[in-house]
Tab-separated table of C-alpha atoms in Angstrom:
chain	number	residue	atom	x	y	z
A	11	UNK	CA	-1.464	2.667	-17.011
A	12	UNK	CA	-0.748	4.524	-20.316
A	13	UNK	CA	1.502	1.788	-21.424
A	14	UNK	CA	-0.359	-2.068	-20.855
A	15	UNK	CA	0.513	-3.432	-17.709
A	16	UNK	CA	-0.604	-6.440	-15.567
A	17	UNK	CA	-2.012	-6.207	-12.207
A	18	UNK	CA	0.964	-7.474	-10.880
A	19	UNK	CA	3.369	-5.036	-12.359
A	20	UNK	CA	1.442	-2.318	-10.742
A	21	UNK	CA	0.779	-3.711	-8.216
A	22	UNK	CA	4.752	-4.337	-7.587
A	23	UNK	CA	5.283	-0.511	-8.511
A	24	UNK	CA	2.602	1.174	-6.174
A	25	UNK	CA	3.146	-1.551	-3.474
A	26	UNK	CA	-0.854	-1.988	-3.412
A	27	UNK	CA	-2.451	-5.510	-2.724
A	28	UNK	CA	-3.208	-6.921	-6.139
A	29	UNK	CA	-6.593	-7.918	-4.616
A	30	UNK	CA	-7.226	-4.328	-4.339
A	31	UNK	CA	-5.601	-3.414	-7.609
A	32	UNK	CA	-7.720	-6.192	-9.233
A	33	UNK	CA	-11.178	-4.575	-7.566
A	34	UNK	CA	-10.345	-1.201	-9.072
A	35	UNK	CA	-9.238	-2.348	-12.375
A	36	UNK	CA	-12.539	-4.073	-12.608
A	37	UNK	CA	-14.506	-0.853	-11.770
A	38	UNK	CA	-12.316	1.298	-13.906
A	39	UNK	CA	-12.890	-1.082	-16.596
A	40	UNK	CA	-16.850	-1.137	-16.454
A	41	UNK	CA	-16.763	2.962	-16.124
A	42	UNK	CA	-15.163	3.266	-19.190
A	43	UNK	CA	-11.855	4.007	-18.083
A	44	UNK	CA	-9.648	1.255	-18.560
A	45	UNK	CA	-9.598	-1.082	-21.359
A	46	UNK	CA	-8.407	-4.666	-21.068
A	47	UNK	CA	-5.402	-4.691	-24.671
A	48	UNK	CA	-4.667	-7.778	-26.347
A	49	UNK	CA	-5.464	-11.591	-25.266
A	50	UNK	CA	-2.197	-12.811	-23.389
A	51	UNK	CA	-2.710	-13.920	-19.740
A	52	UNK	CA	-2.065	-12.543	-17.627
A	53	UNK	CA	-4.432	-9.945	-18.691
A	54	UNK	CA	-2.857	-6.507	-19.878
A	55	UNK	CA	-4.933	-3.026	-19.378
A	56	UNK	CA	-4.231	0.002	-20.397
A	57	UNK	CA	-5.511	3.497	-19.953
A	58	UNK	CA	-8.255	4.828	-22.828
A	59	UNK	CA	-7.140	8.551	-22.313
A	60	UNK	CA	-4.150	10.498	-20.994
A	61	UNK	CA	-6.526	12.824	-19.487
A	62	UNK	CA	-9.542	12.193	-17.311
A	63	UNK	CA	-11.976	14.937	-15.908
A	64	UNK	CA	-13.831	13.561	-12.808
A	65	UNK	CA	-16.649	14.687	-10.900
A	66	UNK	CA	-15.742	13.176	-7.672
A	67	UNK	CA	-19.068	14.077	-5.728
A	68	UNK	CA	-20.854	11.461	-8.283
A	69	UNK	CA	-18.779	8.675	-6.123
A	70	UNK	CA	-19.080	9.802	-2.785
A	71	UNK	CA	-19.459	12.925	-0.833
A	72	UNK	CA	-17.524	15.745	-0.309
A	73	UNK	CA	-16.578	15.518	3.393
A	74	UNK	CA	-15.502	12.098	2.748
A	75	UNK	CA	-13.540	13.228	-0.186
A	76	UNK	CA	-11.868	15.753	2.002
A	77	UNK	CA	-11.304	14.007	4.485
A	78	UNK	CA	-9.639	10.819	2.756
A	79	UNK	CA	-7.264	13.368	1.150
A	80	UNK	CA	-6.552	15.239	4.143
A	81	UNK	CA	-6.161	12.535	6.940
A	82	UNK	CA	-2.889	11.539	6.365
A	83	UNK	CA	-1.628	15.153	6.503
A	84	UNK	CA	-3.416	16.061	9.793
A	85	UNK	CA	-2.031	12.768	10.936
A	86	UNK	CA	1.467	12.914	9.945
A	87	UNK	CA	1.099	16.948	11.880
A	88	UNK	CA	-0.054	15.075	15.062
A	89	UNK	CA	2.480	12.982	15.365
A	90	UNK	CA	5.186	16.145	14.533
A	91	UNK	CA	3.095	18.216	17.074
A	92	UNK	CA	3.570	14.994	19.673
A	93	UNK	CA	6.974	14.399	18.906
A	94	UNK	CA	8.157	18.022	19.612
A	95	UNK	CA	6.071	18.382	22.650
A	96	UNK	CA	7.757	14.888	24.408
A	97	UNK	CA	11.142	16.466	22.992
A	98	UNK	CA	10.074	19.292	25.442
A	99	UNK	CA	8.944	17.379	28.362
A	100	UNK	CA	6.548	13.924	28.923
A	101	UNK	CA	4.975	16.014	31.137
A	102	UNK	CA	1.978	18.873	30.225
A	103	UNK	CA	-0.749	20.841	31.634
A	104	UNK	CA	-2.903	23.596	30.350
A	105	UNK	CA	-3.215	26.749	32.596
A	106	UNK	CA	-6.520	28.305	32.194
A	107	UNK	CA	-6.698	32.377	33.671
A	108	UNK	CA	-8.649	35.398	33.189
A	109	UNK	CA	-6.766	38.370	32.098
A	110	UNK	CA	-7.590	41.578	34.143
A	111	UNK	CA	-10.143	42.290	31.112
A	112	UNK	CA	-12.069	39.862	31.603
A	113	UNK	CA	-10.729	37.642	28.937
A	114	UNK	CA	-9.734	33.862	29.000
A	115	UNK	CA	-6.688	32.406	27.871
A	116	UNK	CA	-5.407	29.374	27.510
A	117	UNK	CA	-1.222	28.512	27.162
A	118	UNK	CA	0.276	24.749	27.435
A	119	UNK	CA	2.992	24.394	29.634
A	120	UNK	CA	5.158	22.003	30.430
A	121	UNK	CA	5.085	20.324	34.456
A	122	UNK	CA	9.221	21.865	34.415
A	123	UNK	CA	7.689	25.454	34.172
A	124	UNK	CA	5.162	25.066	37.682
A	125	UNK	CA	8.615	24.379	39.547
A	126	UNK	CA	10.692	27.269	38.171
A	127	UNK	CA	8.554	30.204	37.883
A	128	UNK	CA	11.479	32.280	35.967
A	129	UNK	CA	12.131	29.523	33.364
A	130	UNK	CA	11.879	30.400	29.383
A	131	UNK	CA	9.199	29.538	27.691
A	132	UNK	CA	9.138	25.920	25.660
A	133	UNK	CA	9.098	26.476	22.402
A	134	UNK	CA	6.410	24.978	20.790
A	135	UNK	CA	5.258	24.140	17.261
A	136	UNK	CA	3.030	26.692	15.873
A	137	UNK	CA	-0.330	25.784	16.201
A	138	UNK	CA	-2.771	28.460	16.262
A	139	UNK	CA	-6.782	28.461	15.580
A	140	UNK	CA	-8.654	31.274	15.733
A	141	UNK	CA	-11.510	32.970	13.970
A	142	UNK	CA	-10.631	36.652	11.991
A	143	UNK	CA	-13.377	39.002	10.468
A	144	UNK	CA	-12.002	39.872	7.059
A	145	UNK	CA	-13.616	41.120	4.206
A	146	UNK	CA	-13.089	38.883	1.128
A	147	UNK	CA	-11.348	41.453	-0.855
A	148	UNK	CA	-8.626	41.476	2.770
A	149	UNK	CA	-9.049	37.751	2.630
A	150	UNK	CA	-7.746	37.101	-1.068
A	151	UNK	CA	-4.812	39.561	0.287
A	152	UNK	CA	-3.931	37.963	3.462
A	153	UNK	CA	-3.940	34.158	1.554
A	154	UNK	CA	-1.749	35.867	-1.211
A	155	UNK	CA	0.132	37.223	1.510
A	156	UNK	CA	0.868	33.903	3.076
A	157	UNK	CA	1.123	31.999	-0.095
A	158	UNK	CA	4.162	34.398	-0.996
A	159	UNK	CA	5.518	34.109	1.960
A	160	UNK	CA	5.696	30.910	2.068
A	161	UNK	CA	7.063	29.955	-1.667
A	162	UNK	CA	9.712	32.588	-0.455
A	163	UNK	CA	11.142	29.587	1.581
A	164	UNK	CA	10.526	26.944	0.067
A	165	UNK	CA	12.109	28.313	-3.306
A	166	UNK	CA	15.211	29.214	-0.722
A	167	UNK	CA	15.597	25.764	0.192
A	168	UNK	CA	17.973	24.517	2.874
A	169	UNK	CA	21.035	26.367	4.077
A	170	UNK	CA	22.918	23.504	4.811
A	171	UNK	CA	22.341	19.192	4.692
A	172	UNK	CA	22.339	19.596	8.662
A	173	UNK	CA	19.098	21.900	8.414
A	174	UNK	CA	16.053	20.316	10.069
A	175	UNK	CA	12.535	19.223	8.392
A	176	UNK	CA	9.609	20.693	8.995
A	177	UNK	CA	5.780	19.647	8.300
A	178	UNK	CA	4.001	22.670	7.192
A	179	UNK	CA	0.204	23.371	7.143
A	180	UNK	CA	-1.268	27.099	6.238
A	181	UNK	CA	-5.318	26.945	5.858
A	182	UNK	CA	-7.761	29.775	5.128
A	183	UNK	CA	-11.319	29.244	4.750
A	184	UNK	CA	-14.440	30.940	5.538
A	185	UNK	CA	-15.911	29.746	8.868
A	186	UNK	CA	-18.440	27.131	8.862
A	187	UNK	CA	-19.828	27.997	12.236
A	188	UNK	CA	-20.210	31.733	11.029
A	189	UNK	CA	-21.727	30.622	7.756
């Protein structure tokens, strides 16, 4: 709202509610943000700075934060993973063994692959958690590693219109369970 604008107008360019749009004008308004411009009806408000610097954690805390900006992702990457594995088959299991080590491991395979011992294995998204001792001076490498890496591609772009979509996610954080 840098420009003054109605509720309705954004409203009709964000496609919110303008019952919610009305709520947060009115909080924006008593924290200072927002400014209610001029006296025609329906009421105008307009932005009091171009640039705001926000302490979030003063509003709420930070594994709600988090997690309201990162729930649609890991949502819209469930539904990719889902997708790909009923391309697959409708049909999984998970086949638990103990490698001659001692070792347990885990693969996902699809009911196909009990029948026909010799069959390929299904491709399958990448999705791979694990825990890796790194120092931090071998963990700022490996991100920039990976951050490279991946720019590499994107700054490629697509070969062709025909070339498929993909949802990416790359994380690296220090382990909360290690602490």
């Amino acid at each position: 709202m840098l420009e003054p604008q109605s509720i309705a107008a954004v409203a009709e360019v964000t496609g919110q509610s303008q019952n919610a749009l009305t709520y947060w004008v009115k909080r924006f308004v008593k924290l200072g943000l927002l400014k209610e411009v001029g006296t025609s009806r329906p009421a105008l408000y307009q932005a009091v700075a171009q640039t705001f610097i926000i302490d979030p954690s003063r509003v709420m805390p930070l594994d709600d934060i988090l997690d309201r900006l990162n729930r649609p992702g890991w949502t819209r990457l469930l539904q990719g993973f889902t997708q790909e594995y009923r391309r697959i088959s409708p049909d999984w299991l998970v086949e638990l063994r103990v490698t001659e080590d001692g070792m347990l491991s885990r693969r996902q395979l699809p009911t196909w692959a009990l029948d026909d011992a010799q069959a390929p294995a299904a491709e399958l998204p990448l999705n791979e958690w694990g825990v890796i001792q790194l120092s931090r001076e071998q963990a700022r490498e490996l991100k920039g590693r990976l951050e490279a890496l991946i720019m590499e591609y994107f700054e490629a772009g697509p070969e062709t219109e025909q070339d498929e979509v993909y949802f990416l996610h790359l994380a690296l954080t220090r382990d909360a369970v290690h602490g």
